mmCIF file of C-alpha atoms in Angstrom:
data_model
loop_
_atom_site.group_PDB
_atom_site.id
_atom_site.type_symbol
_atom_site.label_atom_id
_atom_site.label_comp_id
_atom_site.label_asym_id
_atom_site.label_seq_id
_atom_site.Cartn_x
_atom_site.Cartn_y
_atom_site.Cartn_z
ATOM 1 C CA MET O 17 -0.206 0.328 0.036
ATOM 2 C CA SER O 18 2.948 2.047 0.672
ATOM 3 C CA ASP O 19 4.400 1.855 -2.688
ATOM 4 C CA GLU O 20 0.727 2.579 -4.544
ATOM 5 C CA LYS O 21 1.015 5.702 -2.151
ATOM 6 C CA ASN O 22 4.291 6.422 -3.572
ATOM 7 C CA GLY O 23 4.026 5.852 -6.885
ATOM 8 C CA LEU O 24 0.660 8.429 -6.667
ATOM 9 C CA VAL O 25 2.623 10.950 -4.332
ATOM 10 C CA ASN O 26 5.711 10.648 -7.981
ATOM 11 C CA ARG O 27 3.132 11.340 -10.539
ATOM 12 C CA LEU O 28 1.794 14.379 -8.526
ATOM 13 C CA LYS O 29 5.373 15.237 -8.173
ATOM 14 C CA SER O 30 5.847 15.507 -12.166
ATOM 15 C CA ILE O 31 2.307 16.936 -12.853
ATOM 16 C CA GLU O 32 3.395 19.974 -10.562
ATOM 17 C CA GLY O 33 6.514 20.522 -12.516
ATOM 18 C CA HIS O 34 5.997 20.174 -15.203
ATOM 19 C CA VAL O 35 2.407 22.817 -14.806
ATOM 20 C CA ARG O 36 6.264 25.054 -13.812
ATOM 21 C CA GLY O 37 7.449 23.959 -16.764
ATOM 22 C CA ILE O 38 4.464 25.895 -18.308
ATOM 23 C CA GLN O 39 5.107 28.866 -16.652
ATOM 24 C CA ARG O 40 8.280 28.673 -17.656
ATOM 25 C CA MET O 41 6.563 29.118 -21.159
ATOM 26 C CA VAL O 42 4.352 31.867 -20.901
ATOM 27 C CA ASP O 43 6.932 33.243 -19.457
ATOM 28 C CA GLU O 44 9.597 33.235 -22.122
ATOM 29 C CA ASP O 45 5.984 33.792 -24.935
ATOM 30 C CA ALA O 46 6.397 30.387 -26.075
ATOM 31 C CA TYR O 47 4.432 29.314 -29.081
ATOM 32 C CA CYS O 48 0.575 29.417 -27.952
ATOM 33 C CA VAL O 49 0.184 25.975 -29.722
ATOM 34 C CA ASP O 50 3.289 24.353 -27.777
ATOM 35 C CA ILE O 51 2.075 25.040 -24.650
ATOM 36 C CA LEU O 52 -1.808 24.360 -25.187
ATOM 37 C CA ARG O 53 -0.209 21.015 -25.898
ATOM 38 C CA GLN O 54 1.761 20.964 -22.510
ATOM 39 C CA THR O 55 -1.008 21.479 -21.393
ATOM 40 C CA LEU O 56 -2.618 18.502 -22.743
ATOM 41 C CA ALA O 57 0.189 16.234 -21.574
ATOM 42 C CA ILE O 58 -0.927 17.224 -18.285
ATOM 43 C CA ARG O 59 -4.536 16.301 -18.418
ATOM 44 C CA ARG O 60 -3.238 12.692 -20.144
ATOM 45 C CA ALA O 61 -1.020 12.900 -17.023
ATOM 46 C CA LEU O 62 -4.115 13.440 -14.477
ATOM 47 C CA GLU O 63 -6.263 11.208 -16.818
ATOM 48 C CA LYS O 64 -3.978 7.793 -15.598
ATOM 49 C CA PHE O 65 -3.516 9.296 -12.390
ATOM 50 C CA ASP O 66 -7.292 9.453 -11.718
ATOM 51 C CA SER O 67 -7.708 5.612 -13.317
ATOM 52 C CA LEU O 68 -5.131 4.463 -10.504
ATOM 53 C CA VAL O 69 -7.042 6.122 -7.391
ATOM 54 C CA LEU O 70 -10.561 4.880 -9.132
ATOM 55 C CA GLU O 71 -8.984 1.673 -9.551
ATOM 56 C CA ARG O 72 -7.094 1.195 -5.402
ATOM 57 C CA HIS O 73 -10.899 2.550 -4.567
ATOM 58 C CA LEU O 74 -12.859 -0.155 -6.257
ATOM 59 C CA HIS O 75 -10.691 -2.390 -4.719
ATOM 60 C CA HIS O 76 -11.475 -1.532 -1.459
ATOM 61 C CA CYS O 77 -14.053 1.246 -0.925
ATOM 62 C CA VAL O 78 -16.409 0.228 -3.171
ATOM 63 C CA THR O 79 -15.924 -3.931 -2.942
ATOM 64 C CA THR O 80 -16.648 -3.682 0.666
ATOM 65 C CA ALA O 81 -19.714 -0.992 0.459
ATOM 66 C CA ILE O 82 -20.760 -3.696 -2.125
ATOM 67 C CA ARG O 83 -20.339 -6.792 0.399
ATOM 68 C CA SER O 84 -21.470 -4.718 3.446
ATOM 69 C CA ASP O 85 -25.559 -5.934 5.044
ATOM 70 C CA ALA O 86 -26.086 -2.421 4.510
ATOM 71 C CA GLU O 87 -28.234 -1.149 1.578
ATOM 72 C CA GLU O 88 -27.423 2.636 2.207
ATOM 73 C CA GLU O 89 -23.943 2.129 2.015
ATOM 74 C CA ARG O 90 -24.081 0.468 -0.703
ATOM 75 C CA SER O 91 -26.426 3.071 -2.372
ATOM 76 C CA ARG O 92 -23.735 5.335 -1.706
ATOM 77 C CA ALA O 93 -20.485 3.431 -2.920
ATOM 78 C CA ILE O 94 -23.284 3.336 -6.843
ATOM 79 C CA ASN O 95 -23.757 6.724 -6.532
ATOM 80 C CA GLU O 96 -20.361 8.463 -6.023
ATOM 81 C CA ILE O 97 -19.090 5.994 -8.802
ATOM 82 C CA LEU O 98 -21.743 7.867 -11.447
ATOM 83 C CA GLU O 99 -21.100 11.070 -9.928
ATOM 84 C CA ILE O 100 -17.597 10.281 -10.537
ATOM 85 C CA PHE O 101 -18.478 9.486 -14.091
ATOM 86 C CA ALA O 102 -20.833 11.672 -15.088
ATOM 87 C CA ALA O 103 -18.231 15.002 -13.875
ATOM 88 C CA SER O 104 -15.583 13.040 -15.727
ATOM 89 C CA ARG O 105 -17.734 13.649 -19.539
ATOM 90 C CA ASP O 106 -18.538 17.172 -18.402
ATOM 91 C CA MET B 13 -37.813 -3.276 -15.466
ATOM 92 C CA SER B 14 -39.526 -2.988 -18.217
ATOM 93 C CA ASP B 15 -40.494 0.617 -18.184
ATOM 94 C CA GLU B 16 -36.312 0.969 -17.297
ATOM 95 C CA LYS B 17 -35.950 -0.763 -20.638
ATOM 96 C CA ASN B 18 -38.598 1.105 -22.614
ATOM 97 C CA GLY B 19 -36.992 4.585 -20.994
ATOM 98 C CA LEU B 20 -33.599 3.570 -22.816
ATOM 99 C CA VAL B 21 -35.041 2.853 -25.958
ATOM 100 C CA ASN B 22 -36.663 5.726 -26.415
ATOM 101 C CA ARG B 23 -34.153 8.116 -25.338
ATOM 102 C CA LEU B 24 -32.358 6.355 -28.257
ATOM 103 C CA LYS B 25 -35.209 6.720 -30.703
ATOM 104 C CA SER B 26 -34.726 10.568 -29.625
ATOM 105 C CA ILE B 27 -30.815 10.469 -30.731
ATOM 106 C CA GLU B 28 -32.077 8.676 -33.851
ATOM 107 C CA GLY B 29 -34.378 11.415 -34.954
ATOM 108 C CA HIS B 30 -32.601 14.277 -33.919
ATOM 109 C CA VAL B 31 -28.900 12.499 -36.248
ATOM 110 C CA ARG B 32 -31.715 12.413 -39.378
ATOM 111 C CA GLY B 33 -32.355 16.389 -38.396
ATOM 112 C CA ILE B 34 -28.944 16.750 -38.801
ATOM 113 C CA GLN B 35 -28.941 15.249 -41.920
ATOM 114 C CA ARG B 36 -31.370 17.607 -42.921
ATOM 115 C CA MET B 37 -29.040 20.837 -42.311
ATOM 116 C CA VAL B 38 -26.358 18.783 -44.388
ATOM 117 C CA ASP B 39 -28.390 18.520 -47.005
ATOM 118 C CA GLU B 40 -30.182 22.497 -46.666
ATOM 119 C CA ASP B 41 -26.229 24.146 -46.142
ATOM 120 C CA ALA B 42 -26.353 24.740 -42.391
ATOM 121 C CA TYR B 43 -24.271 26.876 -41.032
ATOM 122 C CA CYS B 44 -20.959 25.143 -39.637
ATOM 123 C CA VAL B 45 -21.481 26.426 -36.308
ATOM 124 C CA ASP B 46 -25.243 25.639 -36.039
ATOM 125 C CA ILE B 47 -24.709 22.211 -37.066
ATOM 126 C CA LEU B 48 -21.827 21.727 -34.076
ATOM 127 C CA ARG B 49 -24.238 23.074 -31.843
ATOM 128 C CA GLN B 50 -26.706 19.964 -32.620
ATOM 129 C CA THR B 51 -24.052 16.990 -32.899
ATOM 130 C CA LEU B 52 -23.053 18.405 -28.997
ATOM 131 C CA ALA B 53 -26.589 18.177 -27.797
ATOM 132 C CA ILE B 54 -26.618 14.182 -28.949
ATOM 133 C CA ARG B 55 -23.177 13.908 -27.113
ATOM 134 C CA ARG B 56 -25.273 15.024 -24.218
ATOM 135 C CA ALA B 57 -28.181 12.929 -24.701
ATOM 136 C CA LEU B 58 -25.568 9.824 -25.812
ATOM 137 C CA GLU B 59 -24.207 10.594 -21.677
ATOM 138 C CA LYS B 60 -27.003 10.775 -19.792
ATOM 139 C CA PHE B 61 -28.343 7.002 -21.732
ATOM 140 C CA ASP B 62 -24.812 5.641 -21.178
ATOM 141 C CA SER B 63 -24.862 7.345 -16.812
ATOM 142 C CA LEU B 64 -28.165 5.461 -16.698
ATOM 143 C CA VAL B 65 -27.266 1.813 -18.414
ATOM 144 C CA LEU B 66 -23.888 2.642 -15.995
ATOM 145 C CA GLU B 67 -26.680 2.964 -13.073
ATOM 146 C CA ARG B 68 -28.336 -0.152 -14.274
ATOM 147 C CA HIS B 69 -25.688 -1.875 -14.487
ATOM 148 C CA LEU B 70 -23.743 -1.618 -10.967
ATOM 149 C CA HIS B 71 -26.590 -2.014 -9.077
ATOM 150 C CA HIS B 72 -27.149 -5.311 -10.883
ATOM 151 C CA CYS B 73 -24.091 -7.062 -12.587
ATOM 152 C CA VAL B 74 -21.840 -4.809 -10.765
ATOM 153 C CA THR B 75 -23.017 -5.827 -7.179
ATOM 154 C CA THR B 76 -24.119 -9.267 -8.147
ATOM 155 C CA ALA B 77 -20.574 -9.462 -9.385
ATOM 156 C CA ILE B 78 -19.147 -7.861 -6.453
ATOM 157 C CA ARG B 79 -21.281 -9.930 -3.455
ATOM 158 C CA SER B 80 -20.019 -13.720 -5.355
ATOM 159 C CA ASP B 81 -17.455 -16.128 -3.775
ATOM 160 C CA ALA B 82 -15.716 -16.028 -6.425
ATOM 161 C CA GLU B 83 -12.682 -13.576 -7.211
ATOM 162 C CA GLU B 84 -12.722 -13.805 -11.137
ATOM 163 C CA GLU B 85 -15.634 -12.605 -11.485
ATOM 164 C CA ARG B 86 -15.731 -9.172 -9.124
ATOM 165 C CA SER B 87 -12.291 -8.910 -10.867
ATOM 166 C CA ARG B 88 -13.330 -8.713 -13.366
ATOM 167 C CA ALA B 89 -16.739 -5.799 -12.589
ATOM 168 C CA ILE B 90 -13.997 -3.955 -11.318
ATOM 169 C CA ASN B 91 -11.804 -3.616 -14.316
ATOM 170 C CA GLU B 92 -14.627 -3.226 -16.728
ATOM 171 C CA ILE B 93 -15.390 0.074 -15.265
ATOM 172 C CA LEU B 94 -12.198 0.825 -15.313
ATOM 173 C CA GLU B 95 -12.282 0.428 -18.789
ATOM 174 C CA ILE B 96 -15.303 2.572 -19.461
ATOM 175 C CA PHE B 97 -13.907 5.094 -17.658
ATOM 176 C CA ALA B 98 -10.885 5.557 -18.990
ATOM 177 C CA ALA B 99 -12.172 4.782 -22.651
ATOM 178 C CA SER B 100 -15.130 7.486 -21.856
ATOM 179 C CA ARG B 101 -12.229 10.131 -20.940
ATOM 180 C CA ASP B 102 -10.245 9.389 -24.543
ATOM 181 C CA MET L 5 -18.563 20.775 -52.750
ATOM 182 C CA SER L 6 -20.855 17.840 -53.317
ATOM 183 C CA ASP L 7 -19.438 14.892 -52.288
ATOM 184 C CA GLU L 8 -18.211 16.556 -49.471
ATOM 185 C CA LYS L 9 -21.830 16.831 -48.433
ATOM 186 C CA ASN L 10 -22.206 13.759 -49.546
ATOM 187 C CA GLY L 11 -19.710 12.031 -47.062
ATOM 188 C CA LEU L 12 -21.064 13.906 -44.453
ATOM 189 C CA VAL L 13 -25.102 12.588 -44.629
ATOM 190 C CA ASN L 14 -23.401 9.277 -45.326
ATOM 191 C CA ARG L 15 -21.639 9.887 -42.003
ATOM 192 C CA LEU L 16 -24.711 10.342 -40.211
ATOM 193 C CA LYS L 17 -26.533 7.773 -42.051
ATOM 194 C CA SER L 18 -23.361 5.455 -40.894
ATOM 195 C CA ILE L 19 -24.230 6.642 -37.586
ATOM 196 C CA GLU L 20 -27.887 6.768 -37.141
ATOM 197 C CA GLY L 21 -28.261 2.268 -38.059
ATOM 198 C CA HIS L 22 -25.376 2.386 -35.455
ATOM 199 C CA VAL L 23 -28.566 3.794 -32.991
ATOM 200 C CA ARG L 24 -30.325 2.121 -34.401
ATOM 201 C CA GLY L 25 -28.297 -1.100 -33.557
ATOM 202 C CA ILE L 26 -28.736 -0.098 -29.968
ATOM 203 C CA GLN L 27 -32.064 -0.272 -29.861
ATOM 204 C CA ARG L 28 -31.879 -4.458 -30.224
ATOM 205 C CA MET L 29 -29.216 -4.718 -28.532
ATOM 206 C CA VAL L 30 -30.778 -2.846 -25.182
ATOM 207 C CA ASP L 31 -34.218 -5.027 -26.046
ATOM 208 C CA GLU L 32 -32.856 -8.063 -26.386
ATOM 209 C CA ASP L 33 -30.634 -7.168 -23.294
ATOM 210 C CA ALA L 34 -27.778 -6.950 -23.934
ATOM 211 C CA TYR L 35 -24.933 -6.866 -21.518
ATOM 212 C CA CYS L 36 -24.262 -2.953 -20.018
ATOM 213 C CA VAL L 37 -21.194 -3.156 -20.842
ATOM 214 C CA ASP L 38 -21.363 -3.851 -23.975
ATOM 215 C CA ILE L 39 -24.193 -1.846 -24.952
ATOM 216 C CA LEU L 40 -21.508 1.141 -23.718
ATOM 217 C CA ARG L 41 -19.012 -0.117 -25.871
ATOM 218 C CA GLN L 42 -21.627 0.961 -28.543
ATOM 219 C CA THR L 43 -22.320 3.998 -27.636
ATOM 220 C CA LEU L 44 -18.555 4.851 -27.481
ATOM 221 C CA ALA L 45 -17.956 4.068 -30.905
ATOM 222 C CA ILE L 46 -20.999 6.544 -31.747
ATOM 223 C CA ARG L 47 -18.810 9.395 -30.158
ATOM 224 C CA ARG L 48 -16.236 8.553 -31.738
ATOM 225 C CA ALA L 49 -18.085 8.922 -35.152
ATOM 226 C CA LEU L 50 -19.779 12.411 -34.078
ATOM 227 C CA GLU L 51 -15.522 13.562 -32.787
ATOM 228 C CA LYS L 52 -14.712 13.294 -36.236
ATOM 229 C CA PHE L 53 -17.806 14.094 -38.126
ATOM 230 C CA ASP L 54 -17.303 17.236 -36.268
ATOM 231 C CA SER L 55 -13.700 17.278 -36.693
ATOM 232 C CA LEU L 56 -14.778 18.003 -40.914
ATOM 233 C CA VAL L 57 -17.195 20.104 -40.120
ATOM 234 C CA LEU L 58 -14.611 22.200 -38.473
ATOM 235 C CA GLU L 59 -12.082 21.761 -40.951
ATOM 236 C CA ARG L 60 -15.316 22.954 -43.693
ATOM 237 C CA HIS L 61 -15.817 25.409 -41.509
ATOM 238 C CA LEU L 62 -12.635 27.121 -40.947
ATOM 239 C CA HIS L 63 -11.509 27.165 -44.706
ATOM 240 C CA HIS L 64 -14.316 29.097 -45.853
ATOM 241 C CA CYS L 65 -16.407 30.786 -43.076
ATOM 242 C CA VAL L 66 -13.911 31.186 -40.956
ATOM 243 C CA THR L 67 -11.279 32.677 -43.728
ATOM 244 C CA THR L 68 -13.475 34.910 -45.417
ATOM 245 C CA ALA L 69 -14.400 36.464 -41.816
ATOM 246 C CA ILE L 70 -10.703 37.371 -40.685
ATOM 247 C CA ARG L 71 -10.198 37.870 -44.009
ATOM 248 C CA SER L 72 -13.001 40.847 -44.017
ATOM 249 C CA ASP L 73 -12.384 44.864 -42.828
ATOM 250 C CA ALA L 74 -15.237 43.870 -40.533
ATOM 251 C CA GLU L 75 -14.022 44.500 -37.154
ATOM 252 C CA GLU L 76 -17.190 42.463 -35.971
ATOM 253 C CA GLU L 77 -17.261 39.844 -38.452
ATOM 254 C CA ARG L 78 -13.909 38.602 -36.984
ATOM 255 C CA SER L 79 -14.710 38.763 -33.505
ATOM 256 C CA ARG L 80 -17.927 36.891 -34.328
ATOM 257 C CA ALA L 81 -15.701 34.186 -35.579
ATOM 258 C CA ILE L 82 -13.370 33.912 -33.448
ATOM 259 C CA ASN L 83 -15.887 34.123 -30.720
ATOM 260 C CA GLU L 84 -17.462 30.838 -32.126
ATOM 261 C CA ILE L 85 -14.889 28.890 -32.484
ATOM 262 C CA LEU L 86 -13.896 29.853 -28.710
ATOM 263 C CA GLU L 87 -17.641 28.463 -27.987
ATOM 264 C CA ILE L 88 -17.075 25.493 -29.544
ATOM 265 C CA PHE L 89 -13.833 24.388 -28.151
ATOM 266 C CA ALA L 90 -15.929 25.040 -24.639
ATOM 267 C CA ALA L 91 -18.249 23.487 -25.279
ATOM 268 C CA SER L 92 -16.628 20.455 -27.049
ATOM 269 C CA ARG L 93 -14.578 19.759 -23.442
ATOM 270 C CA ASP L 94 -17.980 19.769 -21.057
ATOM 271 C CA MET X 3 -0.151 41.618 -23.152
ATOM 272 C CA SER X 4 1.784 41.956 -19.878
ATOM 273 C CA ASP X 5 -1.413 41.802 -17.693
ATOM 274 C CA GLU X 6 -3.036 38.942 -19.680
ATOM 275 C CA LYS X 7 0.926 37.089 -19.111
ATOM 276 C CA ASN X 8 0.529 37.796 -15.219
ATOM 277 C CA GLY X 9 -2.882 36.785 -15.193
ATOM 278 C CA LEU X 10 -2.084 33.173 -17.018
ATOM 279 C CA VAL X 11 1.221 32.732 -15.130
ATOM 280 C CA ASN X 12 -0.730 33.791 -11.714
ATOM 281 C CA ARG X 13 -3.500 30.457 -13.266
ATOM 282 C CA LEU X 14 -0.401 28.110 -13.515
ATOM 283 C CA LYS X 15 0.702 29.012 -9.419
ATOM 284 C CA SER X 16 -2.998 28.516 -8.687
ATOM 285 C CA ILE X 17 -2.798 25.106 -10.256
ATOM 286 C CA GLU X 18 0.665 24.192 -8.761
ATOM 287 C CA GLY X 19 -0.989 24.814 -5.396
ATOM 288 C CA HIS X 20 -3.951 23.015 -6.181
ATOM 289 C CA VAL X 21 -1.648 20.065 -7.587
ATOM 290 C CA ARG X 22 0.267 20.221 -3.912
ATOM 291 C CA GLY X 23 -2.446 19.636 -2.008
ATOM 292 C CA ILE X 24 -3.554 16.291 -3.739
ATOM 293 C CA GLN X 25 -0.569 14.936 -2.772
ATOM 294 C CA ARG X 26 -0.726 16.037 1.204
ATOM 295 C CA MET X 27 -4.109 14.474 0.901
ATOM 296 C CA VAL X 28 -3.056 10.933 -0.874
ATOM 297 C CA ASP X 29 -0.210 11.055 2.033
ATOM 298 C CA GLU X 30 -2.953 11.838 4.420
ATOM 299 C CA ASP X 31 -5.438 8.875 3.084
ATOM 300 C CA ALA X 32 -7.761 10.946 2.322
ATOM 301 C CA TYR X 33 -11.154 9.423 0.849
ATOM 302 C CA CYS X 34 -10.587 8.523 -2.627
ATOM 303 C CA VAL X 35 -13.486 10.567 -4.088
ATOM 304 C CA ASP X 36 -12.159 13.662 -2.142
ATOM 305 C CA ILE X 37 -9.123 13.021 -4.811
ATOM 306 C CA LEU X 38 -11.143 12.626 -7.203
ATOM 307 C CA ARG X 39 -12.717 15.538 -7.069
ATOM 308 C CA GLN X 40 -10.435 17.613 -6.268
ATOM 309 C CA THR X 41 -8.629 16.356 -9.812
ATOM 310 C CA LEU X 42 -11.842 17.123 -11.643
ATOM 311 C CA ALA X 43 -11.342 20.621 -10.005
ATOM 312 C CA ILE X 44 -7.743 21.182 -11.442
ATOM 313 C CA ARG X 45 -8.830 19.456 -14.588
ATOM 314 C CA ARG X 46 -11.491 22.435 -14.921
ATOM 315 C CA ALA X 47 -8.713 24.909 -14.133
ATOM 316 C CA LEU X 48 -6.803 23.775 -16.555
ATOM 317 C CA GLU X 49 -9.441 24.336 -18.800
ATOM 318 C CA LYS X 50 -10.113 27.736 -18.336
ATOM 319 C CA PHE X 51 -6.506 28.052 -18.986
ATOM 320 C CA ASP X 52 -6.566 26.625 -22.466
ATOM 321 C CA SER X 53 -9.364 28.560 -23.165
ATOM 322 C CA LEU X 54 -7.846 31.735 -22.226
ATOM 323 C CA VAL X 55 -4.254 30.945 -24.453
ATOM 324 C CA LEU X 56 -6.239 29.614 -27.470
ATOM 325 C CA GLU X 57 -8.486 33.727 -27.288
ATOM 326 C CA ARG X 58 -5.112 35.473 -27.696
ATOM 327 C CA HIS X 59 -3.642 32.642 -29.827
ATOM 328 C CA LEU X 60 -7.116 33.336 -32.051
ATOM 329 C CA HIS X 61 -7.159 36.852 -31.800
ATOM 330 C CA HIS X 62 -3.215 37.539 -32.804
ATOM 331 C CA CYS X 63 -1.370 34.672 -34.652
ATOM 332 C CA VAL X 64 -4.558 33.159 -36.386
ATOM 333 C CA THR X 65 -5.387 36.339 -37.282
ATOM 334 C CA THR X 66 -1.952 37.518 -39.014
ATOM 335 C CA ALA X 67 -1.802 33.973 -40.796
ATOM 336 C CA ILE X 68 -5.121 34.030 -42.407
ATOM 337 C CA ARG X 69 -4.762 37.495 -43.113
ATOM 338 C CA SER X 70 -1.241 36.655 -45.332
ATOM 339 C CA ASP X 71 -1.373 36.073 -49.055
ATOM 340 C CA ALA X 72 0.809 33.099 -47.769
ATOM 341 C CA GLU X 73 -1.155 29.996 -49.056
ATOM 342 C CA GLU X 74 0.790 28.233 -46.276
ATOM 343 C CA GLU X 75 0.438 30.006 -43.339
ATOM 344 C CA ARG X 76 -3.263 29.694 -44.008
ATOM 345 C CA SER X 77 -3.406 26.204 -43.843
ATOM 346 C CA ARG X 78 -0.612 25.563 -41.049
ATOM 347 C CA ALA X 79 -2.699 28.235 -38.687
ATOM 348 C CA ILE X 80 -5.753 25.833 -39.862
ATOM 349 C CA ASN X 81 -4.147 22.565 -38.794
ATOM 350 C CA GLU X 82 -3.243 22.969 -36.095
ATOM 351 C CA ILE X 83 -6.774 24.735 -34.769
ATOM 352 C CA LEU X 84 -7.285 21.175 -36.159
ATOM 353 C CA GLU X 85 -5.212 18.794 -34.374
ATOM 354 C CA ILE X 86 -5.789 21.419 -30.624
ATOM 355 C CA PHE X 87 -9.321 20.677 -30.581
ATOM 356 C CA ALA X 88 -9.224 16.375 -31.779
ATOM 357 C CA ALA X 89 -6.546 16.439 -28.965
ATOM 358 C CA SER X 90 -8.915 18.328 -26.296
ATOM 359 C CA ARG X 91 -11.709 15.623 -27.568
ATOM 360 C CA ASP X 92 -9.163 12.687 -27.184
#
């Protein structure tokens, strides 16, 4: 689990560095299209990060909730997945 | 369940009619931006349809799979959700 | 230009047929995940269609507007592109 | 122009701080769904940033290119917009 957490934090550190790189590009008047290509790369890195978080969430929290006898636990877990899914497509 | 199915089919029929409407727009040389606004409305209607299908899927197939004792059943259900999530963001 | 229009209409006809195919899937209780894979394929087909419409729009309407001397024409063309871009990411 | 650049850099600084905040959340075992809500907020902030960069690009580089007499300049500007549009929907 700790390895998993380290992996996630390292991904975020890499994204943070990437964002700082784009600050430099803006500052040095880089070509707009090159800037947009870089923010797109960040978006992709965030999506990969999200997939890993969701995978962990499904294997742990959601599995526990759905296997529980509490109907409201199960509903909450399912509604949260639907919320994430809808939001990710907006 | 049958009401639910009727609801889904009716949504698809409405989308189908919408697609035919855009064919007419192209045929009559409608303004490109107006055409793009209509395809966007279709995308939104498909997203709503997808949410309903996913909701049904989580409440039925996924819940059954995760509550089963077969480890491979559970894994398959989770991997399919991850696949749908990743694909919907591409 | 007529070939271009035919190409666009044929893409929409193919999408329309695809939507009807999904109606059958729902009707025959196809597996939810398979249904979601099909709506995703439609989304991709719509995106391709949009790209072709936008390409045509940029080469014709937008080029004419931006080359015109009317400042408001140019602004309108640019604002419409920004609107399409923002909407397509929502 | 300098105000515009400052505005863009400030947006990136805010995004950078947001990414660092998510690192803390991961580190402190925050609930997965709350983490996903935060990365979504970053995505929205990046989209707003992109819109501003694209707006600037259309008003300056693209307008200059399309008003130029060099056919290849015009084509390049249009193809870059199509590239950005396609990539942003992937």
